[in-house]
Amino acid sequence: MIDYHVHTSLCHHACGTIEDYYRAACEKGLMEIGFADHFPLEMMDYRPARPVTMAARELPYYLAKVEELRERSADPAVRLGAEVDFIPGKMKKIREVLADPRFDYLLGSVHFMGDWDFTHPQFQEEFGRCDLWKVYRDYFDLVKDACRSGLFDIAAHIDVVKKFGYRPSSDLRPLWQAVIDEVKRADMCVEVNTAGLAAPVGEIYPAPEFLRMCRRRNVPVSLGSDAHRPEDVGRNLDQAVALLKAVGYQEVATFSRRCRTMVPLE
Ligand code: ZN
Ligand code: FE
Ligand code: FE
Ligand code: ZN
């Protein structure tokens, strides 16, 4: 089992230290744990009301600390990643920082549409006031732009816009297909993220039919719990693996210094 999406207290909305998460990964018998804490939004001139990412001054500590753990850990192996928000027009500023040779992989995420933090429970009522088709279309447009940026290895929780259960009644497959085409063009993976199971929507990211379409296009996948507490490391990954097998996947992606290696699903 591999978990490539865990956070730490450095992002100001998760708990537990890097060591706490590593200990949890040992206890759960994971093969690899990948740290993917939230990359500093302030480096993209984006300042939400409350801090939801590392501060820029905390990034060097995070990189050094995870790298140091990575160097002395073999079982489970440690990987150094980050979950990076795609903020249109602001990605040039961080291109060099993201090229740090220590990174094993980068997750690309969309959590903001304009200044709407749409994955935050506090702002979910906004969905009720919006044309949901337009919200979905705008969201997936941002995901496509994130893919085109060429900065990322993995598209994180690719249909997270469904988190609170608001969905347009129309067929979403044309939107999904367009995104999958961009993921494929960018040679990225789609993340199978189990946090959706515990969210109001109660469904893994991406939706089973979305994943089936990824399989048809031969898009590789990675695995992540999106743990924000050490006890959530590896949570429900067995369900993710079962779903992957059900739609025909036989392997998942691992990364080392931005190079992808596929490993068989047990
Ligand atoms: Zn988070
Ligand atoms: Fe996220
Ligand atoms: Fe996350
Ligand atoms: Zn996340």
Short mmCIF file of C-alpha atoms and ligand atoms in Angstrom, two decimals:
data_model
loop_
_atom_site.label_atom_id
_atom_site.label_comp_id
_atom_site.label_asym_id
_atom_site.label_seq_id
_atom_site.Cartn_x
_atom_site.Cartn_y
_atom_site.Cartn_z
CA MET A 1 0.00 0.00 0.00
CA ILE A 2 1.20 3.46 -0.94
CA ASP A 3 -0.07 6.76 0.40
CA TYR A 4 1.14 9.78 -1.56
CA HIS A 5 -1.05 12.43 0.02
CA VAL A 6 -0.51 13.26 3.67
CA HIS A 7 -0.34 16.65 5.37
CA THR A 8 1.32 17.82 8.61
CA SER A 9 0.71 20.53 11.18
CA LEU A 10 2.89 22.86 9.09
CA CYS A 11 -0.13 23.70 6.89
CA HIS A 12 -2.04 25.11 9.92
CA HIS A 13 -5.14 22.95 9.46
CA ALA A 14 -3.75 19.46 10.02
CA CYS A 15 -2.29 17.92 13.16
CA GLY A 16 0.77 15.79 13.77
CA THR A 17 4.44 16.13 12.95
CA ILE A 18 6.28 14.57 10.03
CA GLU A 19 7.52 11.88 12.45
CA ASP A 20 3.97 11.18 13.68
CA TYR A 21 2.85 10.48 10.11
CA TYR A 22 5.86 8.29 9.47
CA ARG A 23 5.12 6.29 12.63
CA ALA A 24 1.52 5.83 11.47
CA ALA A 25 2.76 4.60 8.09
CA CYS A 26 4.98 2.04 9.89
CA GLU A 27 2.08 0.85 12.02
CA LYS A 28 -0.16 0.47 8.98
CA GLY A 29 2.55 -1.45 7.15
CA LEU A 30 2.67 0.90 4.16
CA MET A 31 5.25 0.37 1.46
CA GLU A 32 5.70 4.10 0.81
CA ILE A 33 4.51 7.31 2.38
CA GLY A 34 4.62 10.53 0.41
CA PHE A 35 4.39 13.89 2.13
CA ALA A 36 2.33 16.36 0.16
CA ASP A 37 1.80 19.29 2.45
CA HIS A 38 0.19 22.47 1.15
CA PHE A 39 2.68 24.65 -0.74
CA PRO A 40 2.81 28.29 0.47
CA LEU A 41 0.02 30.26 -1.20
CA GLU A 42 1.71 33.51 -0.29
CA MET A 43 4.41 32.66 -2.82
CA MET A 44 1.65 33.00 -5.42
CA ASP A 45 0.48 36.33 -3.90
CA TYR A 46 -2.63 34.56 -2.64
CA ARG A 47 -3.70 35.34 0.90
CA PRO A 48 -6.84 33.62 2.17
CA ALA A 49 -8.40 35.00 5.37
CA ARG A 50 -6.86 32.21 7.43
CA PRO A 51 -3.61 30.39 6.69
CA VAL A 52 -4.38 27.07 4.99
CA THR A 53 -0.88 26.32 3.74
CA MET A 54 2.68 26.44 4.95
CA ALA A 55 4.17 29.91 5.19
CA ALA A 56 6.98 30.67 2.75
CA ARG A 57 9.43 30.78 5.64
CA GLU A 58 8.38 27.25 6.68
CA LEU A 59 9.07 25.67 3.30
CA PRO A 60 12.86 25.23 3.76
CA TYR A 61 12.23 23.43 7.07
CA TYR A 62 9.65 21.11 5.45
CA LEU A 63 11.94 20.26 2.56
CA ALA A 64 14.97 19.63 4.78
CA LYS A 65 13.02 17.63 7.33
CA VAL A 66 11.25 15.32 4.88
CA GLU A 67 14.45 14.91 2.84
CA GLU A 68 16.36 13.96 5.98
CA LEU A 69 13.70 11.35 6.90
CA ARG A 70 13.69 10.14 3.29
CA GLU A 71 17.43 9.51 3.43
CA ARG A 72 17.29 7.37 6.56
CA SER A 73 14.06 5.43 5.87
CA ALA A 74 13.64 2.38 3.69
CA ASP A 75 10.61 0.54 4.96
CA PRO A 76 8.31 2.27 4.46
CA ALA A 77 10.14 4.45 1.97
CA VAL A 78 9.56 8.20 2.28
CA ARG A 79 8.85 10.47 -0.66
CA LEU A 80 8.97 14.24 -0.72
CA GLY A 81 6.10 15.91 -2.49
CA ALA A 82 3.88 18.93 -2.15
CA GLU A 83 0.26 19.78 -2.89
CA VAL A 84 0.43 22.94 -4.96
CA ASP A 85 -2.56 25.13 -5.69
CA PHE A 86 -3.01 26.17 -9.27
CA ILE A 87 -3.51 29.94 -9.19
CA PRO A 88 -3.95 31.31 -12.71
CA GLY A 89 -1.29 33.80 -13.72
CA LYS A 90 0.82 33.21 -10.62
CA MET A 91 2.63 29.99 -11.41
CA LYS A 92 5.66 31.59 -13.09
CA LYS A 93 6.71 32.98 -9.72
CA ILE A 94 7.17 29.53 -8.21
CA ARG A 95 8.46 27.63 -11.23
CA GLU A 96 12.03 27.71 -9.92
CA VAL A 97 11.10 26.67 -6.38
CA LEU A 98 9.09 23.76 -7.81
CA ALA A 99 12.17 22.68 -9.75
CA ASP A 100 13.95 21.89 -6.46
CA PRO A 101 15.73 18.58 -7.21
CA ARG A 102 14.64 17.12 -3.88
CA PHE A 103 10.99 16.84 -4.91
CA ASP A 104 9.89 13.33 -5.80
CA TYR A 105 6.55 14.50 -7.19
CA LEU A 106 4.12 17.41 -7.20
CA LEU A 107 0.36 17.23 -6.80
CA GLY A 108 -1.59 19.90 -8.63
CA SER A 109 -4.80 20.99 -6.90
CA VAL A 110 -7.62 23.43 -7.44
CA HIS A 111 -9.18 24.64 -4.17
CA PHE A 112 -10.08 28.19 -5.21
CA MET A 113 -12.28 29.71 -7.86
CA GLY A 114 -11.49 33.39 -7.73
CA ASP A 115 -11.45 34.06 -3.99
CA TRP A 116 -14.00 31.34 -3.22
CA ASP A 117 -12.39 28.61 -1.09
CA PHE A 118 -14.98 26.10 -2.32
CA THR A 119 -13.62 23.04 -0.47
CA HIS A 120 -13.96 24.81 2.90
CA PRO A 121 -17.15 23.79 4.76
CA GLN A 122 -17.73 27.37 5.84
CA PHE A 123 -18.28 28.52 2.26
CA GLN A 124 -20.33 25.60 0.95
CA GLU A 125 -23.65 27.54 0.91
CA GLU A 126 -22.29 29.37 -2.12
CA PHE A 127 -22.98 26.20 -4.15
CA GLY A 128 -26.69 26.65 -3.43
CA ARG A 129 -26.58 30.14 -4.95
CA CYS A 130 -24.73 29.15 -8.13
CA ASP A 131 -25.49 27.59 -11.47
CA LEU A 132 -23.87 24.23 -10.75
CA TRP A 133 -23.12 23.46 -14.37
CA LYS A 134 -21.17 26.71 -14.61
CA VAL A 135 -19.34 25.96 -11.34
CA TYR A 136 -18.34 22.53 -12.63
CA ARG A 137 -17.31 23.88 -16.00
CA ASP A 138 -15.20 26.64 -14.39
CA TYR A 139 -13.64 24.16 -11.99
CA PHE A 140 -12.64 21.69 -14.70
CA ASP A 141 -11.34 24.56 -16.86
CA LEU A 142 -8.94 25.39 -14.02
CA VAL A 143 -7.89 21.74 -13.74
CA LYS A 144 -7.18 21.69 -17.49
CA ASP A 145 -5.07 24.85 -17.16
CA ALA A 146 -3.22 23.25 -14.26
CA CYS A 147 -2.38 20.30 -16.51
CA ARG A 148 -1.25 22.62 -19.31
CA SER A 149 1.10 24.42 -16.92
CA GLY A 150 3.36 21.38 -17.13
CA LEU A 151 4.28 21.78 -13.46
CA PHE A 152 2.63 18.73 -11.98
CA ASP A 153 2.99 14.95 -11.90
CA ILE A 154 -0.39 14.13 -10.38
CA ALA A 155 -3.85 15.70 -10.56
CA ALA A 156 -5.04 15.58 -6.93
CA HIS A 157 -8.69 14.86 -6.02
CA ILE A 158 -9.60 15.71 -9.58
CA ASP A 159 -13.37 16.04 -9.03
CA VAL A 160 -13.22 17.62 -5.55
CA VAL A 161 -15.83 20.17 -6.68
CA LYS A 162 -18.39 17.49 -5.74
CA LYS A 163 -17.18 17.46 -2.09
CA PHE A 164 -20.38 18.81 -0.50
CA GLY A 165 -22.67 16.79 -2.72
CA TYR A 166 -23.78 19.59 -5.06
CA ARG A 167 -23.89 18.29 -8.62
CA PRO A 168 -25.55 19.52 -11.78
CA SER A 169 -28.20 17.16 -13.13
CA SER A 170 -26.58 17.09 -16.57
CA ASP A 171 -24.23 14.39 -17.86
CA LEU A 172 -20.73 15.22 -16.65
CA ARG A 173 -18.91 12.82 -18.95
CA PRO A 174 -18.07 15.37 -21.66
CA LEU A 175 -16.45 17.61 -19.00
CA TRP A 176 -14.56 14.64 -17.55
CA GLN A 177 -13.37 13.47 -20.95
CA ALA A 178 -11.90 16.87 -21.77
CA VAL A 179 -9.98 16.88 -18.48
CA ILE A 180 -8.76 13.33 -18.95
CA ASP A 181 -7.46 14.30 -22.40
CA GLU A 182 -5.42 17.14 -20.83
CA VAL A 183 -4.08 14.86 -18.09
CA LYS A 184 -3.00 12.41 -20.76
CA ARG A 185 -1.42 15.13 -22.91
CA ALA A 186 0.57 16.34 -19.88
CA ASP A 187 1.67 12.76 -19.11
CA MET A 188 0.26 13.08 -15.60
CA CYS A 189 -1.43 10.67 -13.21
CA VAL A 190 -4.89 10.93 -11.74
CA GLU A 191 -4.92 10.53 -7.98
CA VAL A 192 -7.38 8.12 -6.42
CA ASN A 193 -8.06 9.99 -3.19
CA THR A 194 -10.10 8.35 -0.43
CA ALA A 195 -10.90 11.55 1.49
CA GLY A 196 -14.10 11.90 -0.55
CA LEU A 197 -15.52 8.87 1.26
CA ALA A 198 -15.51 10.81 4.54
CA ALA A 199 -16.75 14.07 2.95
CA PRO A 200 -20.48 14.85 2.62
CA VAL A 201 -20.46 13.46 -0.94
CA GLY A 202 -19.40 10.04 0.42
CA GLU A 203 -17.64 9.08 -2.80
CA ILE A 204 -14.02 8.52 -3.68
CA TYR A 205 -12.26 11.08 -5.93
CA PRO A 206 -12.66 10.52 -8.82
CA ALA A 207 -16.13 9.02 -9.33
CA PRO A 208 -16.04 5.35 -10.43
CA GLU A 209 -17.23 6.23 -13.94
CA PHE A 210 -14.55 8.93 -14.19
CA LEU A 211 -11.96 6.33 -13.22
CA ARG A 212 -13.31 3.92 -15.82
CA MET A 213 -12.81 6.62 -18.44
CA CYS A 214 -9.23 7.15 -17.21
CA ARG A 215 -8.61 3.43 -17.61
CA ARG A 216 -9.92 3.52 -21.17
CA ARG A 217 -7.47 6.34 -21.95
CA ASN A 218 -4.61 4.50 -20.20
CA VAL A 219 -4.08 7.26 -17.66
CA PRO A 220 -1.87 6.09 -14.79
CA VAL A 221 -3.08 6.52 -11.22
CA SER A 222 -1.58 7.25 -7.81
CA LEU A 223 -3.05 6.64 -4.36
CA GLY A 224 -3.65 9.04 -1.50
CA SER A 225 -5.64 9.34 1.72
CA ASP A 226 -5.31 13.13 2.08
CA ALA A 227 -4.71 12.50 5.79
CA HIS A 228 -4.81 15.60 7.96
CA ARG A 229 -4.35 13.50 11.14
CA PRO A 230 -1.78 10.74 11.63
CA GLU A 231 -4.53 8.19 12.33
CA ASP A 232 -5.91 8.80 8.83
CA VAL A 233 -2.76 7.66 7.03
CA GLY A 234 -3.74 4.93 4.59
CA ARG A 235 -7.43 5.35 5.41
CA ASN A 236 -9.75 3.43 3.06
CA LEU A 237 -6.98 2.73 0.56
CA ASP A 238 -8.22 -0.87 0.43
CA GLN A 239 -11.45 0.51 -1.08
CA ALA A 240 -9.42 2.51 -3.60
CA VAL A 241 -7.48 -0.59 -4.60
CA ALA A 242 -10.68 -2.63 -4.93
CA LEU A 243 -12.20 0.04 -7.17
CA LEU A 244 -9.03 0.24 -9.28
CA LYS A 245 -9.06 -3.50 -9.80
CA ALA A 246 -12.77 -3.45 -10.61
CA VAL A 247 -12.21 -0.98 -13.45
CA GLY A 248 -9.20 -2.88 -14.76
CA TYR A 249 -6.11 -1.26 -13.27
CA GLN A 250 -3.22 -3.56 -12.40
CA GLU A 251 -0.61 -1.05 -11.31
CA VAL A 252 -0.11 2.29 -9.58
CA ALA A 253 2.49 5.00 -9.96
CA THR A 254 5.37 5.70 -7.61
CA PHE A 255 7.80 8.58 -8.00
CA SER A 256 11.42 9.24 -7.23
CA ARG A 257 12.92 12.65 -8.07
CA ARG A 258 10.13 13.27 -10.58
CA CYS A 259 10.59 9.91 -12.35
CA ARG A 260 7.56 7.63 -12.50
CA THR A 261 7.74 3.89 -11.88
CA MET A 262 4.66 1.71 -12.04
CA VAL A 263 4.29 -0.98 -9.39
CA PRO A 264 1.75 -3.82 -9.40
CA LEU A 265 -1.34 -3.58 -7.19
CA GLU A 266 -1.21 -6.42 -4.68
ZN ZN B 1 -5.48 20.41 3.65
FE FE B 2 -6.49 19.40 -1.55
FE FE B 3 -4.43 17.47 0.65
ZN ZN B 4 -5.93 17.75 -0.59
#
